[in-house]
PDB file of C-alpha atoms in Angstrom:
ATOM      1  CA  UNK A   1      54.251  41.001-349.466  1.00 49.00           C
ATOM      2  CA  UNK A   2      52.569  44.425-348.871  1.00 51.00           C
ATOM      3  CA  UNK A   3      53.812  47.357-349.503  1.00 56.00           C
ATOM      4  CA  UNK A   4      53.941  50.620-347.308  1.00 54.00           C
ATOM      5  CA  UNK A   5      51.854  52.364-349.433  1.00 57.00           C
ATOM      6  CA  UNK A   6      49.132  49.570-349.289  1.00 58.00           C
ATOM      7  CA  UNK A   7      49.187  49.500-345.319  1.00 62.00           C
ATOM      8  CA  UNK A   8      48.977  52.966-345.336  1.00 61.00           C
ATOM      9  CA  UNK A   9      45.827  52.959-347.185  1.00 59.00           C
ATOM     10  CA  UNK A  10      44.630  50.513-345.322  1.00 62.00           C
ATOM     11  CA  UNK A  11      45.115  52.353-342.216  1.00 64.00           C
ATOM     12  CA  UNK A  12      43.511  55.504-343.504  1.00 65.00           C
ATOM     13  CA  UNK A  13      40.638  53.766-344.619  1.00 63.00           C
ATOM     14  CA  UNK A  14      40.398  51.925-341.224  1.00 55.00           C
ATOM     15  CA  UNK A  15      40.351  55.584-339.570  1.00 64.00           C
ATOM     16  CA  UNK A  16      37.985  57.091-341.988  1.00 59.00           C
ATOM     17  CA  UNK A  17      35.369  54.266-341.239  1.00 59.00           C
ATOM     18  CA  UNK A  18      35.890  54.873-337.691  1.00 65.00           C
ATOM     19  CA  UNK A  19      35.516  58.695-337.954  1.00 67.00           C
ATOM     20  CA  UNK A  20      31.884  57.269-339.906  1.00 60.00           C
ATOM     21  CA  UNK A  21      30.948  55.227-337.218  1.00 58.00           C
ATOM     22  CA  UNK A  22      31.684  58.107-334.395  1.00 63.00           C
ATOM     23  CA  UNK A  23      29.437  60.509-336.513  1.00 62.00           C
ATOM     24  CA  UNK A  24      26.630  57.709-337.056  1.00 59.00           C
ATOM     25  CA  UNK A  25      26.859  57.282-333.238  1.00 51.00           C
ATOM     26  CA  UNK A  26      26.734  60.896-332.414  1.00 54.00           C
ATOM     27  CA  UNK A  27      23.709  61.429-334.243  1.00 51.00           C
ATOM     28  CA  UNK A  28      21.977  58.346-333.167  1.00 43.00           C
ATOM     29  CA  UNK A  29      22.273  59.405-329.590  1.00 46.00           C
ATOM     30  CA  UNK A  30      21.324  62.768-330.448  1.00 47.00           C
ATOM     31  CA  UNK A  31      18.253  61.121-331.473  1.00 43.00           C
ATOM     32  CA  UNK A  32      17.653  59.371-328.534  1.00 41.00           C
ATOM     33  CA  UNK A  33      15.589  61.531-325.703  1.00 48.00           C
ATOM     34  CA  UNK A  34      17.579  61.408-322.918  1.00 52.00           C
ATOM     35  CA  UNK A  35      16.314  62.801-319.754  1.00 56.00           C
ATOM     36  CA  UNK A  36      18.705  65.141-317.340  1.00 68.00           C
ATOM     37  CA  UNK A  37      18.144  62.872-313.983  1.00 70.00           C
ATOM     38  CA  UNK A  38      20.904  64.877-312.119  1.00 79.00           C
ATOM     39  CA  UNK A  39      18.485  67.705-311.361  1.00 85.00           C
ATOM     40  CA  UNK A  40      16.950  69.608-307.874  1.00 87.00           C
ATOM     41  CA  UNK A  41      14.134  67.462-307.512  1.00 86.00           C
ATOM     42  CA  UNK A  42      15.595  64.057-307.934  1.00 87.00           C
ATOM     43  CA  UNK A  43      18.234  65.055-305.756  1.00 89.00           C
ATOM     44  CA  UNK A  44      16.124  65.784-302.805  1.00 90.00           C
ATOM     45  CA  UNK A  45      14.369  62.998-303.426  1.00 90.00           C
ATOM     46  CA  UNK A  46      17.104  61.076-303.160  1.00 90.00           C
ATOM     47  CA  UNK A  47      18.676  62.718-300.039  1.00 92.00           C
ATOM     48  CA  UNK A  48      15.368  61.591-298.459  1.00 92.00           C
ATOM     49  CA  UNK A  49      15.876  58.048-299.584  1.00 91.00           C
ATOM     50  CA  UNK A  50      19.189  57.980-297.763  1.00 93.00           C
ATOM     51  CA  UNK A  51      17.842  59.558-294.906  1.00 93.00           C
ATOM     52  CA  UNK A  52      15.312  57.076-294.353  1.00 94.00           C
ATOM     53  CA  UNK A  53      17.851  54.406-292.429  1.00 95.00           C
ATOM     54  CA  UNK A  54      19.216  57.387-290.160  1.00 96.00           C
ATOM     55  CA  UNK A  55      15.791  58.456-288.930  1.00 95.00           C
ATOM     56  CA  UNK A  56      15.346  54.785-288.343  1.00 95.00           C
ATOM     57  CA  UNK A  57      18.726  54.242-286.012  1.00 96.00           C
ATOM     58  CA  UNK A  58      17.831  57.244-284.604  1.00 96.00           C
ATOM     59  CA  UNK A  59      14.147  56.154-283.161  1.00 95.00           C
ATOM     60  CA  UNK A  60      16.095  52.881-281.956  1.00 95.00           C
ATOM     61  CA  UNK A  61      18.451  54.675-280.087  1.00 94.00           C
ATOM     62  CA  UNK A  62      15.450  56.866-278.594  1.00 92.00           C
ATOM     63  CA  UNK A  63      17.263  59.778-280.290  1.00 94.00           C
ATOM     64  CA  UNK A  64      13.774  61.278-280.900  1.00 92.00           C
ATOM     65  CA  UNK A  65      14.471  65.015-281.412  1.00 92.00           C
ATOM     66  CA  UNK A  66      16.882  64.111-284.072  1.00 95.00           C
ATOM     67  CA  UNK A  67      14.756  61.887-285.674  1.00 95.00           C
ATOM     68  CA  UNK A  68      11.613  64.635-285.655  1.00 94.00           C
ATOM     69  CA  UNK A  69      14.144  66.636-287.606  1.00 94.00           C
ATOM     70  CA  UNK A  70      14.848  64.326-290.142  1.00 94.00           C
ATOM     71  CA  UNK A  71      11.451  63.466-290.374  1.00 94.00           C
ATOM     72  CA  UNK A  72      10.519  66.758-290.513  1.00 93.00           C
ATOM     73  CA  UNK A  73      13.361  67.607-293.555  1.00 93.00           C
ATOM     74  CA  UNK A  74      11.347  64.713-295.492  1.00 91.00           C
ATOM     75  CA  UNK A  75       8.167  65.892-295.187  1.00 90.00           C
ATOM     76  CA  UNK A  76       9.510  69.782-296.590  1.00 92.00           C
ATOM     77  CA  UNK A  77      11.608  68.181-299.315  1.00 90.00           C
ATOM     78  CA  UNK A  78       8.400  66.189-300.485  1.00 87.00           C
ATOM     79  CA  UNK A  79       6.790  69.315-300.244  1.00 88.00           C
ATOM     80  CA  UNK A  80       9.242  71.806-301.929  1.00 89.00           C
ATOM     81  CA  UNK A  81      10.727  69.040-305.026  1.00 86.00           C
ATOM     82  CA  UNK A  82       7.489  68.568-306.382  1.00 84.00           C
ATOM     83  CA  UNK A  83       6.927  72.142-306.409  1.00 89.00           C
ATOM     84  CA  UNK A  84      10.210  72.697-308.203  1.00 88.00           C
ATOM     85  CA  UNK A  85       9.429  69.722-310.814  1.00 83.00           C
ATOM     86  CA  UNK A  86       6.592  70.987-311.485  1.00 85.00           C
ATOM     87  CA  UNK A  87       7.286  75.047-311.700  1.00 85.00           C
ATOM     88  CA  UNK A  88      10.485  74.547-313.899  1.00 82.00           C
ATOM     89  CA  UNK A  89       9.321  71.601-316.066  1.00 81.00           C
ATOM     90  CA  UNK A  90      11.812  69.234-313.943  1.00 77.00           C
ATOM     91  CA  UNK A  91       9.501  65.843-314.210  1.00 77.00           C
ATOM     92  CA  UNK A  92      11.507  62.792-315.332  1.00 76.00           C
ATOM     93  CA  UNK A  93      10.608  59.254-314.943  1.00 65.00           C
ATOM     94  CA  UNK A  94      13.162  58.571-312.833  1.00 71.00           C
ATOM     95  CA  UNK A  95      11.684  61.216-310.313  1.00 74.00           C
ATOM     96  CA  UNK A  96       8.178  59.397-310.492  1.00 72.00           C
ATOM     97  CA  UNK A  97       9.328  56.380-309.272  1.00 70.00           C
ATOM     98  CA  UNK A  98      11.743  56.943-306.605  1.00 80.00           C
ATOM     99  CA  UNK A  99       9.771  59.837-305.147  1.00 82.00           C
ATOM    100  CA  UNK A 100       7.140  57.265-303.880  1.00 81.00           C
ATOM    101  CA  UNK A 101       9.286  54.653-303.409  1.00 84.00           C
ATOM    102  CA  UNK A 102      11.297  57.452-300.902  1.00 88.00           C
ATOM    103  CA  UNK A 103       7.867  57.722-299.280  1.00 87.00           C
ATOM    104  CA  UNK A 104       7.084  54.265-298.495  1.00 89.00           C
ATOM    105  CA  UNK A 105      10.368  53.450-297.533  1.00 92.00           C
ATOM    106  CA  UNK A 106      10.715  55.856-294.928  1.00 93.00           C
ATOM    107  CA  UNK A 107       7.074  55.057-293.672  1.00 93.00           C
ATOM    108  CA  UNK A 108       8.027  51.221-293.412  1.00 94.00           C
ATOM    109  CA  UNK A 109      11.275  51.744-291.606  1.00 96.00           C
ATOM    110  CA  UNK A 110       9.353  54.054-289.113  1.00 96.00           C
ATOM    111  CA  UNK A 111       6.454  52.142-288.600  1.00 96.00           C
ATOM    112  CA  UNK A 112       8.716  48.934-287.859  1.00 96.00           C
ATOM    113  CA  UNK A 113      10.863  50.818-285.400  1.00 96.00           C
ATOM    114  CA  UNK A 114       8.695  52.945-283.939  1.00 96.00           C
ATOM    115  CA  UNK A 115       6.982  49.373-283.117  1.00 95.00           C
ATOM    116  CA  UNK A 116      10.158  47.697-281.924  1.00 94.00           C
ATOM    117  CA  UNK A 117      10.710  50.447-279.268  1.00 91.00           C
ATOM    118  CA  UNK A 118       6.950  50.785-277.896  1.00 91.00           C
ATOM    119  CA  UNK A 119       5.701  53.875-279.229  1.00 92.00           C
ATOM    120  CA  UNK A 120       3.433  52.510-281.730  1.00 94.00           C
ATOM    121  CA  UNK A 121       0.962  49.270-281.314  1.00 94.00           C
ATOM    122  CA  UNK A 122       2.179  45.958-282.731  1.00 94.00           C
ATOM    123  CA  UNK A 123      -1.274  45.390-284.112  1.00 95.00           C
ATOM    124  CA  UNK A 124      -1.338  48.903-285.878  1.00 96.00           C
ATOM    125  CA  UNK A 125       2.021  48.263-287.447  1.00 96.00           C
ATOM    126  CA  UNK A 126       1.217  44.574-288.464  1.00 96.00           C
ATOM    127  CA  UNK A 127      -1.955  46.378-290.027  1.00 96.00           C
ATOM    128  CA  UNK A 128      -0.233  49.164-291.773  1.00 95.00           C
ATOM    129  CA  UNK A 129       2.683  46.999-293.482  1.00 96.00           C
ATOM    130  CA  UNK A 130       0.206  43.922-293.930  1.00 95.00           C
ATOM    131  CA  UNK A 131      -2.034  46.111-295.729  1.00 94.00           C
ATOM    132  CA  UNK A 132       0.974  47.559-298.124  1.00 91.00           C
ATOM    133  CA  UNK A 133       1.927  43.354-298.654  1.00 93.00           C
ATOM    134  CA  UNK A 134      -1.199  42.130-299.387  1.00 92.00           C
ATOM    135  CA  UNK A 135      -1.697  45.140-302.032  1.00 88.00           C
ATOM    136  CA  UNK A 136       2.157  44.220-303.399  1.00 88.00           C
ATOM    137  CA  UNK A 137       1.525  40.984-303.927  1.00 89.00           C
ATOM    138  CA  UNK A 138      -2.102  41.590-305.707  1.00 87.00           C
ATOM    139  CA  UNK A 139      -0.455  43.665-307.951  1.00 84.00           C
ATOM    140  CA  UNK A 140       2.235  41.255-308.672  1.00 86.00           C
ATOM    141  CA  UNK A 141      -0.361  38.597-310.011  1.00 86.00           C
ATOM    142  CA  UNK A 142      -2.508  41.494-311.872  1.00 82.00           C
ATOM    143  CA  UNK A 143       1.283  42.479-313.614  1.00 81.00           C
ATOM    144  CA  UNK A 144       1.508  38.894-314.879  1.00 83.00           C
ATOM    145  CA  UNK A 145      -1.804  37.997-315.403  1.00 81.00           C
ATOM    146  CA  UNK A 146      -2.595  41.077-317.556  1.00 77.00           C
ATOM    147  CA  UNK A 147       0.866  41.211-319.814  1.00 79.00           C
ATOM    148  CA  UNK A 148       0.529  40.384-323.077  1.00 77.00           C
ATOM    149  CA  UNK A 149       2.762  36.904-324.520  1.00 79.00           C
ATOM    150  CA  UNK A 150       5.321  36.201-324.720  1.00 82.00           C
ATOM    151  CA  UNK A 151       5.358  36.568-320.837  1.00 82.00           C
ATOM    152  CA  UNK A 152       9.218  36.839-320.476  1.00 84.00           C
ATOM    153  CA  UNK A 153      10.838  37.951-316.996  1.00 85.00           C
ATOM    154  CA  UNK A 154      12.316  40.650-318.662  1.00 84.00           C
ATOM    155  CA  UNK A 155       8.742  41.808-320.456  1.00 81.00           C
ATOM    156  CA  UNK A 156       7.470  41.413-316.880  1.00 80.00           C
ATOM    157  CA  UNK A 157       9.849  44.272-315.681  1.00 78.00           C
ATOM    158  CA  UNK A 158       9.583  46.376-318.779  1.00 75.00           C
ATOM    159  CA  UNK A 159       7.193  49.213-317.714  1.00 63.00           C
ATOM    160  CA  UNK A 160       6.841  50.097-321.227  1.00 64.00           C
ATOM    161  CA  UNK A 161       4.577  47.479-321.750  1.00 67.00           C
ATOM    162  CA  UNK A 162       1.796  48.768-319.474  1.00 64.00           C
ATOM    163  CA  UNK A 163      -0.884  45.758-318.637  1.00 66.00           C
ATOM    164  CA  UNK A 164      -2.777  47.475-315.672  1.00 70.00           C
ATOM    165  CA  UNK A 165      -3.545  50.638-313.777  1.00 68.00           C
ATOM    166  CA  UNK A 166      -4.053  51.000-309.714  1.00 71.00           C
ATOM    167  CA  UNK A 167      -6.095  53.884-309.418  1.00 74.00           C
ATOM    168  CA  UNK A 168      -6.018  54.795-305.534  1.00 78.00           C
ATOM    169  CA  UNK A 169      -8.918  54.989-303.335  1.00 83.00           C
ATOM    170  CA  UNK A 170     -10.641  58.131-301.857  1.00 86.00           C
ATOM    171  CA  UNK A 171     -10.160  56.261-298.627  1.00 89.00           C
ATOM    172  CA  UNK A 172      -6.484  55.273-299.294  1.00 87.00           C
ATOM    173  CA  UNK A 173      -5.722  58.979-299.928  1.00 86.00           C
ATOM    174  CA  UNK A 174      -7.110  59.677-296.843  1.00 92.00           C
ATOM    175  CA  UNK A 175      -5.759  56.692-295.024  1.00 93.00           C
ATOM    176  CA  UNK A 176      -2.242  57.873-296.537  1.00 88.00           C
ATOM    177  CA  UNK A 177      -2.454  61.428-295.245  1.00 91.00           C
ATOM    178  CA  UNK A 178      -3.981  60.083-291.878  1.00 94.00           C
ATOM    179  CA  UNK A 179      -0.729  57.839-291.151  1.00 94.00           C
ATOM    180  CA  UNK A 180       1.850  60.444-292.055  1.00 91.00           C
ATOM    181  CA  UNK A 181       0.199  62.723-289.217  1.00 94.00           C
ATOM    182  CA  UNK A 182       0.408  59.520-286.918  1.00 96.00           C
ATOM    183  CA  UNK A 183       3.993  58.972-287.451  1.00 95.00           C
ATOM    184  CA  UNK A 184       4.951  62.584-287.027  1.00 93.00           C
ATOM    185  CA  UNK A 185       2.431  62.888-283.517  1.00 94.00           C
ATOM    186  CA  UNK A 186       4.348  59.577-282.521  1.00 95.00           C
ATOM    187  CA  UNK A 187       7.971  60.747-283.004  1.00 94.00           C
ATOM    188  CA  UNK A 188       6.724  64.574-281.413  1.00 91.00           C
ATOM    189  CA  UNK A 189       5.155  62.424-278.520  1.00 89.00           C
ATOM    190  CA  UNK A 190       8.255  61.390-276.455  1.00 89.00           C
ATOM    191  CA  UNK A 191       9.807  64.971-277.419  1.00 87.00           C
ATOM    192  CA  UNK A 192       6.848  67.065-275.594  1.00 83.00           C
ATOM    193  CA  UNK A 193       6.367  64.835-272.480  1.00 82.00           C
ATOM    194  CA  UNK A 194      10.440  64.474-271.802  1.00 75.00           C
ATOM    195  CA  UNK A 195      10.675  68.188-271.957  1.00 66.00           C
ATOM    196  CA  UNK A 196       9.444  70.120-268.542  1.00 62.00           C
ATOM    197  CA  UNK A 197       9.022  73.858-270.636  1.00 56.00           C
ATOM    198  CA  UNK A 198       6.910  71.776-273.249  1.00 60.00           C
ATOM    199  CA  UNK A 199       4.993  69.952-270.788  1.00 62.00           C
ATOM    200  CA  UNK A 200       4.520  73.103-268.915  1.00 63.00           C
ATOM    201  CA  UNK A 201       2.443  74.623-271.854  1.00 65.00           C
ATOM    202  CA  UNK A 202       0.759  71.740-272.122  1.00 64.00           C
ATOM    203  CA  UNK A 203      -0.860  72.310-268.462  1.00 63.00           C
ATOM    204  CA  UNK A 204      -1.384  75.361-269.034  1.00 61.00           C
ATOM    205  CA  UNK A 205      -3.740  74.585-271.447  1.00 67.00           C
ATOM    206  CA  UNK A 206      -5.580  72.270-269.572  1.00 63.00           C
ATOM    207  CA  UNK A 207      -3.550  69.255-270.795  1.00 61.00           C
ATOM    208  CA  UNK A 208      -1.705  66.534-269.158  1.00 65.00           C
ATOM    209  CA  UNK A 209       0.557  63.510-270.087  1.00 62.00           C
ATOM    210  CA  UNK A 210      -2.199  61.016-269.791  1.00 60.00           C
ATOM    211  CA  UNK A 211      -4.765  63.453-271.878  1.00 73.00           C
ATOM    212  CA  UNK A 212      -1.557  63.127-274.727  1.00 80.00           C
ATOM    213  CA  UNK A 213      -1.462  59.267-274.301  1.00 82.00           C
ATOM    214  CA  UNK A 214      -5.086  58.995-274.591  1.00 87.00           C
ATOM    215  CA  UNK A 215      -5.466  61.260-277.729  1.00 88.00           C
ATOM    216  CA  UNK A 216      -2.866  59.106-279.178  1.00 90.00           C
ATOM    217  CA  UNK A 217      -4.656  55.708-278.709  1.00 91.00           C
ATOM    218  CA  UNK A 218      -7.832  57.380-280.100  1.00 93.00           C
ATOM    219  CA  UNK A 219      -6.109  58.589-283.042  1.00 95.00           C
ATOM    220  CA  UNK A 220      -4.250  54.972-283.456  1.00 95.00           C
ATOM    221  CA  UNK A 221      -7.879  53.542-283.609  1.00 94.00           C
ATOM    222  CA  UNK A 222      -8.819  56.018-286.102  1.00 96.00           C
ATOM    223  CA  UNK A 223      -5.579  55.124-288.478  1.00 96.00           C
ATOM    224  CA  UNK A 224      -6.177  51.826-287.879  1.00 96.00           C
ATOM    225  CA  UNK A 225     -10.107  51.928-288.942  1.00 96.00           C
ATOM    226  CA  UNK A 226      -8.948  54.093-291.982  1.00 96.00           C
ATOM    227  CA  UNK A 227      -6.165  51.421-293.058  1.00 95.00           C
ATOM    228  CA  UNK A 228      -8.443  48.650-292.481  1.00 95.00           C
ATOM    229  CA  UNK A 229     -11.085  50.437-294.917  1.00 94.00           C
ATOM    230  CA  UNK A 230      -8.870  51.287-297.360  1.00 92.00           C
ATOM    231  CA  UNK A 231      -7.177  47.867-297.519  1.00 91.00           C
ATOM    232  CA  UNK A 232     -10.787  46.280-298.196  1.00 91.00           C
ATOM    233  CA  UNK A 233     -11.997  48.442-300.729  1.00 90.00           C
ATOM    234  CA  UNK A 234      -9.078  47.384-303.030  1.00 87.00           C
ATOM    235  CA  UNK A 235     -10.856  43.755-302.387  1.00 86.00           C
ATOM    236  CA  UNK A 236     -14.567  45.541-303.256  1.00 86.00           C
ATOM    237  CA  UNK A 237     -13.872  48.467-305.989  1.00 82.00           C
ATOM    238  CA  UNK A 238     -13.954  47.244-309.284  1.00 77.00           C
ATOM    239  CA  UNK A 239     -12.664  50.636-310.505  1.00 76.00           C
ATOM    240  CA  UNK A 240      -9.386  50.853-308.114  1.00 74.00           C
ATOM    241  CA  UNK A 241      -7.604  48.694-310.861  1.00 74.00           C
ATOM    242  CA  UNK A 242      -8.488  48.504-314.290  1.00 73.00           C
ATOM    243  CA  UNK A 243      -7.078  45.860-316.600  1.00 73.00           C
ATOM    244  CA  UNK A 244      -5.668  46.917-319.995  1.00 70.00           C
ATOM    245  CA  UNK A 245      -6.665  44.905-323.117  1.00 69.00           C
ATOM    246  CA  UNK A 246      -9.508  43.853-325.130  1.00 72.00           C
ATOM    247  CA  UNK A 247     -10.820  40.673-323.790  1.00 69.00           C
ATOM    248  CA  UNK A 248     -13.589  42.132-321.673  1.00 74.00           C
ATOM    249  CA  UNK A 249     -14.031  38.462-320.007  1.00 78.00           C
ATOM    250  CA  UNK A 250     -10.635  37.943-319.138  1.00 72.00           C
ATOM    251  CA  UNK A 251      -9.957  41.142-318.011  1.00 76.00           C
ATOM    252  CA  UNK A 252     -13.410  40.491-315.590  1.00 78.00           C
ATOM    253  CA  UNK A 253     -11.655  37.323-314.420  1.00 81.00           C
ATOM    254  CA  UNK A 254      -8.238  38.880-314.109  1.00 79.00           C
ATOM    255  CA  UNK A 255      -9.767  41.480-311.725  1.00 82.00           C
ATOM    256  CA  UNK A 256     -11.960  39.282-309.680  1.00 84.00           C
ATOM    257  CA  UNK A 257      -9.014  36.824-308.857  1.00 86.00           C
ATOM    258  CA  UNK A 258      -6.572  40.210-307.994  1.00 86.00           C
ATOM    259  CA  UNK A 259      -9.125  41.348-305.265  1.00 88.00           C
ATOM    260  CA  UNK A 260      -9.429  38.108-303.830  1.00 90.00           C
ATOM    261  CA  UNK A 261      -6.201  38.013-303.532  1.00 90.00           C
ATOM    262  CA  UNK A 262      -6.134  41.445-301.444  1.00 90.00           C
ATOM    263  CA  UNK A 263      -9.804  39.802-299.572  1.00 91.00           C
ATOM    264  CA  UNK A 264      -7.802  36.662-298.598  1.00 93.00           C
ATOM    265  CA  UNK A 265      -4.239  38.134-297.584  1.00 94.00           C
ATOM    266  CA  UNK A 266      -5.565  41.478-295.928  1.00 93.00           C
ATOM    267  CA  UNK A 267      -8.526  39.453-294.143  1.00 93.00           C
ATOM    268  CA  UNK A 268      -5.757  37.208-292.752  1.00 95.00           C
ATOM    269  CA  UNK A 269      -3.467  40.604-291.579  1.00 95.00           C
ATOM    270  CA  UNK A 270      -6.420  42.404-290.055  1.00 94.00           C
ATOM    271  CA  UNK A 271      -7.453  39.057-288.199  1.00 94.00           C
ATOM    272  CA  UNK A 272      -3.887  38.432-286.887  1.00 94.00           C
ATOM    273  CA  UNK A 273      -3.891  42.275-286.380  1.00 94.00           C
ATOM    274  CA  UNK A 274      -7.002  41.983-283.729  1.00 93.00           C
ATOM    275  CA  UNK A 275      -5.539  39.173-282.274  1.00 93.00           C
ATOM    276  CA  UNK A 276      -2.539  40.863-281.453  1.00 92.00           C
ATOM    277  CA  UNK A 277      -4.345  43.759-280.143  1.00 91.00           C
ATOM    278  CA  UNK A 278      -6.728  41.891-277.752  1.00 90.00           C
ATOM    279  CA  UNK A 279      -3.686  40.021-276.590  1.00 90.00           C
ATOM    280  CA  UNK A 280      -1.097  42.291-276.103  1.00 81.00           C
ATOM    281  CA  UNK A 281      -1.797  45.942-276.793  1.00 75.00           C
ATOM    282  CA  UNK A 282      -5.051  46.396-274.891  1.00 73.00           C
ATOM    283  CA  UNK A 283      -3.633  44.695-272.014  1.00 74.00           C
ATOM    284  CA  UNK A 284      -0.600  47.172-271.819  1.00 74.00           C
ATOM    285  CA  UNK A 285      -2.533  50.027-272.104  1.00 69.00           C
ATOM    286  CA  UNK A 286      -4.582  49.300-269.620  1.00 65.00           C
ATOM    287  CA  UNK A 287      -1.670  48.428-267.203  1.00 67.00           C
ATOM    288  CA  UNK A 288      -0.457  52.192-268.437  1.00 65.00           C
ATOM    289  CA  UNK A 289      -3.564  53.495-267.427  1.00 63.00           C
ATOM    290  CA  UNK A 290      -4.314  54.937-270.610  1.00 64.00           C
ATOM    291  CA  UNK A 291      -7.569  52.904-271.270  1.00 61.00           C
ATOM    292  CA  UNK A 292     -10.100  52.077-268.867  1.00 57.00           C
TER     293      UNK A 292
END
C-alpha cells in the first residue's frame, strides 16, 4: 500500500517532467522557422481570392459597373501587395502560392461568365481555358515523371522536393498582359455603351458604338493569336521546362513527352476553338454587323 509521501513524490516527479517537456517543446518551436502569414500583402491577396466569385456573380447579373469596380480593385491590390511585400520584406511562401492562384482564379471566373452572357466569344474562352488545362496536364505529368523514387501521393504534393521548373516564355508573359487588358476592356464595354454621357464623349472624338465593337473584335483576334502562340511555344521550346536530375537521357525523354502532351491536348483545343469561331461566333458577329 502506497504511502501519502510516495504519492506526493510521484506527483512532483510527473510535474517536473511535464515542465521539462514543455520547456523543450518551446525551445524546439523557437528553433523551427515560422512565417508570419497574417500580414497586409497576404490579406490583400486573400481579399482578391474572395472577391473573384462576386465579380462573376455581378457579370452574370449584368451589374457591369460593380463588376468593373471590383476588377479594378483586384488590379490595384495585385500591384500594391507585391510592392508592400518587397519594400517591407514581407514575402512568404504562402503569398507566393496564393498570389498567382488569386489571379488565375479571377481570370478563369471572368472568362467563363463573360462568355456565358455573350460578351466574350465562346471560341476565345475555349482557347484561353484550354491552354491553361493543357499546361496543367503536362505539369502533372512532369511532376510525376521527374519525382525521385519512391513516388508516393504524399511525396508528389510535397513541393519541398523540387523535380521540375517551368519558366514562362516571353510570348506567355505578353499574352497574360493582353488577356488582362481584354478582360478589363470587355467589362468596360457595356458600361461605356450603355451610358449616354460616355457615348457622347466617344462621338465627340469620332467614335461610334459600332467602331468600339469592331475594335473589340480585332482585339479578341489578337488575343486569340497570342494565346495560341504562347500555348504552342511550350510544346516546341525546350527551355520552357527544366527537368531536375542527373540522368540527361531520361530528362530529355521526359521533356519530349511533356511537350508532346501539350502539343496533342492544346492542338485539339485550337481545332475546337477554330470550329466554334467559324460555326458560332463569326455568323453571330455578321448578324450584328460587326464584321463584313
